Amino acid sequence: MSLIVSRARSTPLPNLLAWRALGFRTICSGRLGLAPSSPYTPAPAGTKILESFKEEFEVGSGVITLETGKIARFANGSVVLGMDETKVLSTVTCAKSKSPGDFLPLTVDYQEKLYAQGLIPNTYMRREGAPKERELLCGRLIDRPIRPLFPSGFYHEVQIMASVLSLDGKQDPDILAANAASAALMLSDVPWGGPIGVIRLGRIDGQIVVNPTMDELSSSDLSLIYACTRDKTMMIDVQSREITEKDLAAALRLAHPEAVKYIDPQIRLAAKAGKQKKEYKLSMLSEKTLEKVADLAATRIESIFTDPSKGKFERGEALDDIGKDVIKVFEDEGDQESLSILPKAVDTVRKKVVRSRMISDGFRVDGRHLDEVRPISCESHHLPATHGSALFSRGDTQVLCAVTLGAPGDAQNLDSIAGPPKKRFMLHYSFPPFCTNEVGKKGGLNRREVGHGTLAEKALLAVMPPEEDFPYTVRINSEVMASDGSTSMASVCGGSMALMDAGIPLRAHVAGVSVGLVTDVDPSSGEIKDYRIVTDILGLEDHLGDMDFKIAGTRSGVTAIQLDIKPAGIPLDIVCESLENAREARLQILDHMEREINSPRAQDGTYSPRLATLKYTNDALRSLIGPMAALKRKIEEETGARLYFDDGTLTIVAKNQAVMDKAQEKVDFIIGREIVVGGVYKGTVTSIKEYGAFVEFNGGQQGLLHMSELSYEPVSKVSDVLHIGKYITMMCIDTDVRGNIKLSLKALLPKPEPKSASGPEKVPVVKETVSVETSSFGETVASLPSVVEPPQKSKLAVPAVVIRTAVECDELEKSYPVDKNTKPKRTAALKPDRKLKSTASKQTVTQKEEEVFKSIGPEETVISCGETLKKPPRKKKQSGDEAGESASVSARKLKIGTEMTAKVHQVRTHGLVLDLGGGIRGMYKFEGDEETEFEIGDALQVKCTSFTTKGIPVMALVDDEEL
């Protein structure tokens, strides 16, 4: 001993590290040992000798490393599992004393801190808070395959903590954490029947991918997580897009050998650095106590479970009475040791009775056959004020589902280092105490509720429409009203019907069912001698059975699976056999659901939400938001709608169509929207003229509402219908390249029924309306021809002129009973200076021409250039000028080459403005040194040669030779 002390004193290390001179090495895996002495190569001053152990192997296309001894050395067991640049630490600790309960208090905590990706939390305190949903789900993923492998009667508290240390964004760390937890348990002194291997498979273009990256999972139609021991299945978790049972079974059989690859490296690492398993005292039931309880209660318990008339609570009350009688017997005998485990003994006897009857007789506690589904009741639209709802009942299990639709901005921000950043489809599962007639406290996030809700959410996500077709954020609230088994699968069925009731275009209905398993195991070898697969299990069968296999899907295939087991694994063949039993039960449930509602319900009620997505410039959106978003908040408060802004996109969400209309009016008034012909707008009258009114609408734009567009009935004054400041709804009927907007009130009114004529039925002549515009210098000109609907005749209809070609005129003249040589005389010949006085433009009508006019009818007149002029019957005689003013030439019929007589309206320096009749103006341009002695009112024979870009007819004088 003196030699050791002298060595320590002679060492030139600080006092804190002088113990290393004693020859002891660093504590590794909980052990303190002697370091190898090497007098020739002493360690440098201040250096610690850390002994670490590592195993490296390949799975799929990645290299996996298991390392222990470098960090977390004080934990009972610790392992760092790495793949590429992702590293996950899992640690195991165990309490020294047994917990007072009769169950295993195992806690699994999984945590993802943002430092693993070089980020700082965006919270007020800049640190991570309560566990997020993903962390709870990953903790359950680790817990489910590990828990069944602890020995029966081991009630010491065990805690497993998995922490993501580094993440490269390629691999999801949940699978790595589960394998690291298995390796840490193998290194610890905790009794455990592992190791296990956990693997994830994907399927891309029909090809199975082992350990797919997160990018590959986004394009995969299958995400399969499989956990197993060397020869048995421990846990399955599946999310897919309607994969068939045959393909799923093939994927499971492929996953098993891949998962086994994780097992041997863990065994080798445990042989190098693992601790000796500690002998813990197990709380086991004595055979003597079990036999005594069976003698006292087995017969009475069997009578209870063979009576199908008893319900859940009747059976529970009868079992309580039996338990009280058994306790009284043990109290009279003074057997205090047996009294502490008596509830466990009674439950064990009950389990044996129920399981033996199911295996031997094939009947269950409620009298059903093994493959029989409980009675089903479906009711959609149960809650009238919600967007969608459904009430689903299967036996005594009852679930109420309500759907709420929101804007894209309502999507959940996941704030996670792995997976998608947002989630727009959510299913929140709630399991209140009253659903089992219990008294309990409702707290925050519950691991069981989060797990069941996520399972139902994954099942329904496969049939949701893509975001580009249905941009709403969708939330389903699943409220369990009564529970007697399979509430998560009832949530799938109720949620599917509620989505249909909300009008969401699902690809197909989704139903779910839970399948159980009862086995007869050989106590000596542990092999299964016999088994029964049970369809649609009760809560009691879930508690007393060996498996809870939840399977959801459509008629085409499976969308989600969750397998939990109680024994230390079951054969994969039994799992694959259960898939077919679940499919048959699922089809029965889908029949009931489709009879209730088989297509999305039309949403046109008061509680039907509306969503509109509008495109604007960012400058326009900034003006709509206003300073400090004050204008946005004001619109939301006044209308009840909600506004969401993105890059160039405005999304409006409203509770119903009325709220949506109010919000769009506010937005249109502030920034407007693109003017569309045929669109309906609202605006305010700003000024009234003799010919119409100007209306301000659509964010400050002005439009003309002509007097002829006010009503189908006669309107003498515009002020009789409108006044300044009046808020009106109108339709845009036309726009032009100059930005002029033409509005109409009567376009929104129902058209009056045409009055029946007393005379013989005439073939209607298709006419086209005249589009009148104002040129830059004030004249009214004809716009470019466009196809419009023919106007209806009414009292306000203005006589129209139909301009025909020369061929049409010849054919029309041939049909008249007139001598071909007798024609209306042309206007007088033009003077050499191409000037035609108004006095020379008068024409004489022969007697035969008058007969022609009489034969045409009271509404048709043939004029000199071949036009057919239709006029309404006149109540009083009009002068020629008045008749000319009332005529309206149809610019749609004005064609190049048409000849007519025009009057000089204005004389300009470079040409003439011609009056073509009916308020239509044309232009004639002087050529060279042409004679310009024209006077206003002169009649000229002209021909249309072209149209300007603004639609103004360009005319040319007709030569004498052409006449």
XYZ file of N, CA and C in Angstrom, residues 93 102 128 133 137 212 223 376 410 453 469 558 574 581 597 602 679 692 742 777 807 815 872 905 941 960:
78
model
N -32.016 3.046 -17.072
C -31.820 3.066 -15.627
C -32.946 2.272 -14.983
N -48.865 -3.836 -9.155
C -48.724 -5.191 -9.702
C -48.546 -5.152 -11.218
N -36.614 24.085 -25.329
C -37.683 23.135 -25.613
C -38.640 23.061 -24.429
N -46.106 15.927 -29.999
C -46.807 14.698 -30.398
C -45.839 13.687 -31.002
N -45.173 9.821 -29.801
C -45.381 8.679 -30.695
C -44.113 7.840 -30.823
N -35.464 3.395 -46.012
C -35.573 4.518 -46.954
C -35.290 5.842 -46.254
N -45.074 2.682 -45.703
C -44.114 2.907 -44.624
C -44.382 1.828 -43.583
N -73.983 -3.159 -36.005
C -73.436 -1.853 -36.394
C -74.579 -0.874 -36.628
N -54.516 27.534 -41.094
C -54.847 26.827 -39.858
C -54.078 25.522 -39.694
N -55.337 8.408 -31.852
C -55.719 9.423 -32.832
C -54.824 9.408 -34.053
N -56.276 20.224 -55.061
C -57.698 20.082 -55.372
C -58.592 20.489 -54.199
N -55.269 -2.040 -47.627
C -55.007 -1.593 -46.257
C -54.385 -0.195 -46.299
N -49.099 -16.457 -38.207
C -50.389 -16.125 -37.598
C -50.774 -14.689 -37.935
N -58.830 -12.448 -42.192
C -59.994 -12.318 -41.300
C -60.417 -10.864 -41.163
N -74.166 6.718 -46.171
C -73.693 7.815 -47.025
C -72.571 7.269 -47.902
N -73.611 17.539 -50.676
C -73.568 18.894 -51.228
C -73.621 19.906 -50.090
N -68.831 38.999 -65.133
C -68.695 39.015 -63.684
C -69.676 39.979 -63.037
N -76.687 58.108 -69.015
C -76.434 57.009 -68.095
C -75.802 57.487 -66.816
N -68.153 48.638 -69.519
C -69.589 48.827 -69.710
C -70.335 47.913 -68.752
N -61.532 62.044 -79.959
C -61.927 63.431 -80.202
C -63.418 63.631 -80.047
N -74.569 40.778 -103.311
C -75.206 39.526 -103.718
C -76.520 39.333 -102.982
N -86.688 38.678 -105.368
C -87.878 38.144 -104.693
C -89.013 39.149 -104.645
N -90.187 50.302 -86.100
C -91.414 49.989 -85.369
C -92.548 50.870 -85.859
N -70.237 65.487 -91.533
C -70.557 65.929 -90.170
C -69.600 67.016 -89.710
N -71.507 59.850 -101.838
C -71.582 58.411 -102.045
C -70.214 57.824 -101.686
N -67.265 58.485 -110.340
C -68.413 58.564 -111.225
C -68.501 57.328 -112.109
